[in-house]
PDB file of C-alpha atoms in Angstrom:
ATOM      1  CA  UNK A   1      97.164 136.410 118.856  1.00 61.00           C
ATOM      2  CA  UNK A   2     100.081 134.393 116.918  1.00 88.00           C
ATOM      3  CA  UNK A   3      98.799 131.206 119.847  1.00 93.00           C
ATOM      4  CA  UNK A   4      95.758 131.217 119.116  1.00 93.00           C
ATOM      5  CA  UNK A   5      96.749 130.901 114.831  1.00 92.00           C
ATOM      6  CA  UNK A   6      99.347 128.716 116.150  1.00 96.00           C
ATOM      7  CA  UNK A   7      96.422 126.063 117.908  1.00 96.00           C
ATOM      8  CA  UNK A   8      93.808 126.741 115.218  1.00 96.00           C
ATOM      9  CA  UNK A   9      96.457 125.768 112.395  1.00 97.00           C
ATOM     10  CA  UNK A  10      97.122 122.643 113.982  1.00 98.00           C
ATOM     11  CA  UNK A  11      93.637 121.891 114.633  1.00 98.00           C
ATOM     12  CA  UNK A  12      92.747 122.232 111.054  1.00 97.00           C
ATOM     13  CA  UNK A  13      95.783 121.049 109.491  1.00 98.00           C
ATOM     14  CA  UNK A  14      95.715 117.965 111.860  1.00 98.00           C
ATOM     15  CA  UNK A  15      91.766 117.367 111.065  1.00 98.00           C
ATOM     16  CA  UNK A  16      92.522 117.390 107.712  1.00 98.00           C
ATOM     17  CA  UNK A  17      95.117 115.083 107.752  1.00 98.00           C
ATOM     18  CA  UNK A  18      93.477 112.633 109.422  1.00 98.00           C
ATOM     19  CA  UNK A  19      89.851 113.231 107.239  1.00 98.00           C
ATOM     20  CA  UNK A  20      92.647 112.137 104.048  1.00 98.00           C
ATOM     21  CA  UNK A  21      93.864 108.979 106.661  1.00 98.00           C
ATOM     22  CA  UNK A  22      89.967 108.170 107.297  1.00 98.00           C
ATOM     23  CA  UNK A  23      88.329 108.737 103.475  1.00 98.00           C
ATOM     24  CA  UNK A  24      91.781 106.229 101.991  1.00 97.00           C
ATOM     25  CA  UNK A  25      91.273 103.720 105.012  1.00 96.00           C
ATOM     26  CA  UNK A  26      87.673 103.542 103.610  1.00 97.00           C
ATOM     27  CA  UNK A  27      88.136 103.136  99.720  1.00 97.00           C
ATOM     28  CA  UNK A  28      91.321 101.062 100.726  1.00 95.00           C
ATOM     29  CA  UNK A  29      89.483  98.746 103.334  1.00 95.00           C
ATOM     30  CA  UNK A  30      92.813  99.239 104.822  1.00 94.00           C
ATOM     31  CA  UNK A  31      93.157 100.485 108.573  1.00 94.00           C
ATOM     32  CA  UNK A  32      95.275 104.142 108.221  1.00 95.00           C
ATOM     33  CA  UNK A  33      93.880 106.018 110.628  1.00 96.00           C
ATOM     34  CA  UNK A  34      96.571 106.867 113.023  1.00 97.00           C
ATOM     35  CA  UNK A  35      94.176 107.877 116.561  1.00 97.00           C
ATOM     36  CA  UNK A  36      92.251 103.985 115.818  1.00 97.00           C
ATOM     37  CA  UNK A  37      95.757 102.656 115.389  1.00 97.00           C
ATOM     38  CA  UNK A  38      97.110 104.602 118.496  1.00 97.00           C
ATOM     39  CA  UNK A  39      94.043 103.187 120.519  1.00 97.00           C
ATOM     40  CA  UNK A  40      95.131  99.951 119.850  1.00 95.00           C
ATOM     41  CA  UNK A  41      98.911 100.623 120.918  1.00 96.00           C
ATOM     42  CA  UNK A  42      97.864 102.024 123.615  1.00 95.00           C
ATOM     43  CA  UNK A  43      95.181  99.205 124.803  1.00 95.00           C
ATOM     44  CA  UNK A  44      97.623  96.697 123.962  1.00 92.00           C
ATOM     45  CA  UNK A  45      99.523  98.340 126.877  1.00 90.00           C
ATOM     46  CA  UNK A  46      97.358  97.947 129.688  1.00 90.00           C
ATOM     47  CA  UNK A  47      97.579 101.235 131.217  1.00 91.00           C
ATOM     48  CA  UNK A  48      94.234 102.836 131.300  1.00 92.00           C
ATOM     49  CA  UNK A  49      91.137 101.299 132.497  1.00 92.00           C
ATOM     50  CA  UNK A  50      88.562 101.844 129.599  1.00 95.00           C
ATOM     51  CA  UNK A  51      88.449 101.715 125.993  1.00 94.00           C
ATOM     52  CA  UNK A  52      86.754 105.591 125.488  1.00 96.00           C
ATOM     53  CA  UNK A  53      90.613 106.361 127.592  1.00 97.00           C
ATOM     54  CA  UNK A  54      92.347 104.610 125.625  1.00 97.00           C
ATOM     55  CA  UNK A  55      90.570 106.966 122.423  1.00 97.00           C
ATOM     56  CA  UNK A  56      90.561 110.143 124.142  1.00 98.00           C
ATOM     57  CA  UNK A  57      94.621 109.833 124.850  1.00 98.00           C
ATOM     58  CA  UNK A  58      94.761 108.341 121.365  1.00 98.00           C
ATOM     59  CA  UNK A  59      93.085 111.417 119.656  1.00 98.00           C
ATOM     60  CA  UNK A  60      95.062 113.927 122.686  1.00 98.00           C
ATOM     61  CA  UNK A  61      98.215 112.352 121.339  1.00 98.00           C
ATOM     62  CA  UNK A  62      97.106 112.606 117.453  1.00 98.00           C
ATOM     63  CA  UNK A  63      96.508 116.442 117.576  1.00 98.00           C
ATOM     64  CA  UNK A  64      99.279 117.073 120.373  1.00 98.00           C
ATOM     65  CA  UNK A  65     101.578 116.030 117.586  1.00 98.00           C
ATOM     66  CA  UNK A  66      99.897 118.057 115.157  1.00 98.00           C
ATOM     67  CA  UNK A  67     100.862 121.225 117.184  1.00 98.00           C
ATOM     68  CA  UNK A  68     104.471 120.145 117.637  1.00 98.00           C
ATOM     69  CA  UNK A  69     104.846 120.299 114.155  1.00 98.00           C
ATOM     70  CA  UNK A  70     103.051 123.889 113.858  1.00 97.00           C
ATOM     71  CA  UNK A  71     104.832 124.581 116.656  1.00 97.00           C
ATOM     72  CA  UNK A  72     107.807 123.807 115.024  1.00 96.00           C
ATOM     73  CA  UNK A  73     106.438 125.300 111.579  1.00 96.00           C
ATOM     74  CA  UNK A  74     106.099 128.816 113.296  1.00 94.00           C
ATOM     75  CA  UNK A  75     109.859 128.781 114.881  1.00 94.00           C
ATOM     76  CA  UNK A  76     110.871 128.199 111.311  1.00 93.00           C
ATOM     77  CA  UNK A  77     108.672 131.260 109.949  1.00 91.00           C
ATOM     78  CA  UNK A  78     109.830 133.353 112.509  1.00 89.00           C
ATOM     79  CA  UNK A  79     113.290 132.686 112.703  1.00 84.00           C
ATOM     80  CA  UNK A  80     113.380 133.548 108.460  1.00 79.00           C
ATOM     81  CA  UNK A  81     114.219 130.330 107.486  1.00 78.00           C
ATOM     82  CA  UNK A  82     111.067 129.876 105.551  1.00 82.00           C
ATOM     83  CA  UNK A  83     108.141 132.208 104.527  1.00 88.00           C
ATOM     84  CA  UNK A  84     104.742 130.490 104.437  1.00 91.00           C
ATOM     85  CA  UNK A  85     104.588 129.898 100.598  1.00 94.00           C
ATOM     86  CA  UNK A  86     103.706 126.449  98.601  1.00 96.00           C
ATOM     87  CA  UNK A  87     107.554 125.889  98.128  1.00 96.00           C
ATOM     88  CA  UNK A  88     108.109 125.740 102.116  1.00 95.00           C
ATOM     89  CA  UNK A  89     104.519 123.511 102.305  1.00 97.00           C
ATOM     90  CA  UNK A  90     106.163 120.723  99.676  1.00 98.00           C
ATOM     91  CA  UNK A  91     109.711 121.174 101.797  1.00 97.00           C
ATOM     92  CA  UNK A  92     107.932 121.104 104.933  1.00 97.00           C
ATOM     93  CA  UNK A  93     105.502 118.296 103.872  1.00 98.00           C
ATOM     94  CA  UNK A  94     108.479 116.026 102.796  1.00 98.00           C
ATOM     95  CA  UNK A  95     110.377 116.876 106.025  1.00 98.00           C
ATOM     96  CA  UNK A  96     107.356 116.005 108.273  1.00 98.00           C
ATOM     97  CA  UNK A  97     106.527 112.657 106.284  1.00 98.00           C
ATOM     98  CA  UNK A  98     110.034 111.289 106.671  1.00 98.00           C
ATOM     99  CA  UNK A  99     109.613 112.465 110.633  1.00 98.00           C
ATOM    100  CA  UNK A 100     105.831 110.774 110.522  1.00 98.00           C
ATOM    101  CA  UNK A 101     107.322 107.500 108.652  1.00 98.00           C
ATOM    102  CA  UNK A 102     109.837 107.279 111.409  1.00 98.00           C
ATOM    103  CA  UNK A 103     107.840 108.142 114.506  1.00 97.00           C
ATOM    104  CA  UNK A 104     105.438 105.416 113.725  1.00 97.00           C
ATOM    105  CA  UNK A 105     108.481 103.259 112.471  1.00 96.00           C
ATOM    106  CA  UNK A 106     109.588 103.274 116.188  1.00 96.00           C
ATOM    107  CA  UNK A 107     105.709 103.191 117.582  1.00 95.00           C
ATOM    108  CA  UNK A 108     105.820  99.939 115.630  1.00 95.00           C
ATOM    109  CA  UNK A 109     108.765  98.711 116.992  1.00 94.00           C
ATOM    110  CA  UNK A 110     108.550  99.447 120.923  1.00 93.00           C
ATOM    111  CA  UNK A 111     104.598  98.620 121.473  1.00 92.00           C
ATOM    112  CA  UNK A 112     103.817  95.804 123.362  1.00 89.00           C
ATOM    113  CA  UNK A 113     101.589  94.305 120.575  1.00 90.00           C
ATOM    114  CA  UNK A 114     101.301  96.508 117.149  1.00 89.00           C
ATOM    115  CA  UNK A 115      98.391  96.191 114.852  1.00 91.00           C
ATOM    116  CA  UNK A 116      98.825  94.164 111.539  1.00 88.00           C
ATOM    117  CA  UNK A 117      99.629  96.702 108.598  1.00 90.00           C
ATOM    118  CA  UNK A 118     100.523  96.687 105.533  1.00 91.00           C
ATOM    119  CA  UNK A 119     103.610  98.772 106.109  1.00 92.00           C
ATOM    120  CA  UNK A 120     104.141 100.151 102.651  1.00 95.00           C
ATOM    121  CA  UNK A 121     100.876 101.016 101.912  1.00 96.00           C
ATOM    122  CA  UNK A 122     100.557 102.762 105.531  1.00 97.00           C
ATOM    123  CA  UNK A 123     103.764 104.775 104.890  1.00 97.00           C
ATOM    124  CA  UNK A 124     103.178 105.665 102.057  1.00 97.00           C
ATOM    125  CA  UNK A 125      99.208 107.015 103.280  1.00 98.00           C
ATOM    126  CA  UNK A 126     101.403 108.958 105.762  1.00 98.00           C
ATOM    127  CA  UNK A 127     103.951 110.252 103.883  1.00 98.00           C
ATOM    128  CA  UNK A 128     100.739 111.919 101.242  1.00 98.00           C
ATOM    129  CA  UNK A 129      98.823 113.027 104.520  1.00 98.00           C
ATOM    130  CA  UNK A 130     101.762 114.993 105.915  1.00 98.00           C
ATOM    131  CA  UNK A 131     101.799 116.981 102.705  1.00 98.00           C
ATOM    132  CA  UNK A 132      97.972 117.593 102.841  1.00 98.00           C
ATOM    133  CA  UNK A 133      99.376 118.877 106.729  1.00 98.00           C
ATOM    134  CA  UNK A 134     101.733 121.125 105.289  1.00 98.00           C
ATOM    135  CA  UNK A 135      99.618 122.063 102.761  1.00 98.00           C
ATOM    136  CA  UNK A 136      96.568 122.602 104.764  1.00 98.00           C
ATOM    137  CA  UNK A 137      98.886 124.505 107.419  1.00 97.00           C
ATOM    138  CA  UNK A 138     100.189 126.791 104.879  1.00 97.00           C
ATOM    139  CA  UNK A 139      97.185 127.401 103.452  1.00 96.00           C
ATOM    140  CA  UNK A 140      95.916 128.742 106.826  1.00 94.00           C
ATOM    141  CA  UNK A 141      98.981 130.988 107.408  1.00 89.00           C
ATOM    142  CA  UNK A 142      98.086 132.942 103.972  1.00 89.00           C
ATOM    143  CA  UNK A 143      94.245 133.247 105.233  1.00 91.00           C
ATOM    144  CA  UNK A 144      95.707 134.629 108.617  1.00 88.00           C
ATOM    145  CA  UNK A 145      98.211 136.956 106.810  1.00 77.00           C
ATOM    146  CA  UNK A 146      95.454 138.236 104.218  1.00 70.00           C
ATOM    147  CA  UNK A 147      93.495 139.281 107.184  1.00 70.00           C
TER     148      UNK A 147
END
């Protein structure tokens, strides 16, 4: 039972996330939405054939790394390091936008041709939608316990 919370946390928490990335890249006419900006890594690479590919391993990749971090959420909660509560989501939100901001710091860096962004303004997106993913993830946890 504690996979199946496990995958349906990170679904969630990573739809979320990304719902926050997609409504501020529209009032923003900015481009945050990580699985678009993954597509384009990831065309600009030249490894699969067709564009849907390229956004099907784009959005894979998006929520894969969603459930890494619930993955790594749940080792946390279980080894008693943290208990689900809003204190561990702002800890845990923090901790997961510095990881985001780096991640994509290095995406940046090592893809063959990396979209234009406005790098503050994008890191700074991130760093609020990994809180809404802690948040969000948390959030589920207490509806899971409840029941």
């Amino acid at each position: 039972m504690e996979i199946l919370v496990v995958i349906l946390t990170a679904i969630a928490a990573t739809t979320l996330m990304t719902l926050f990335s997609f409504i501020l890249s529209d009032i923003r006419k900015k481009q945050f939405r990580e699985p678009i900006l993954l597509t384009k890594i990831i065309g600009s690479a030249n490894i699969l054939r067709t564009e849907t590919q390229e956004q099907v391993t784009a959005w894979g990749i998006h929520y894969f790394i969603g459930l890494l971090f619930i993955i790594g959420y749940h080792l946390l909660f279980q080894g008693a390091y943290f208990d689900p509560t809003w204190f561990a989501a702002a800890v845990l939100g923090f901790a997961s936008g510095a990881i985001g901001i780096i991640g994509w710091r290095l995406i940046f860096k090592f893809a063959p041709k990396a979209p234009r962004v406005n790098f503050v303004e994008y890191y700074t997106q991130l760093f609020v939608a990994h809180i809404i993913f802690a948040f969000s993830a948390i959030a589920i946890y207490k509806l899971y316990a409840a029941y």
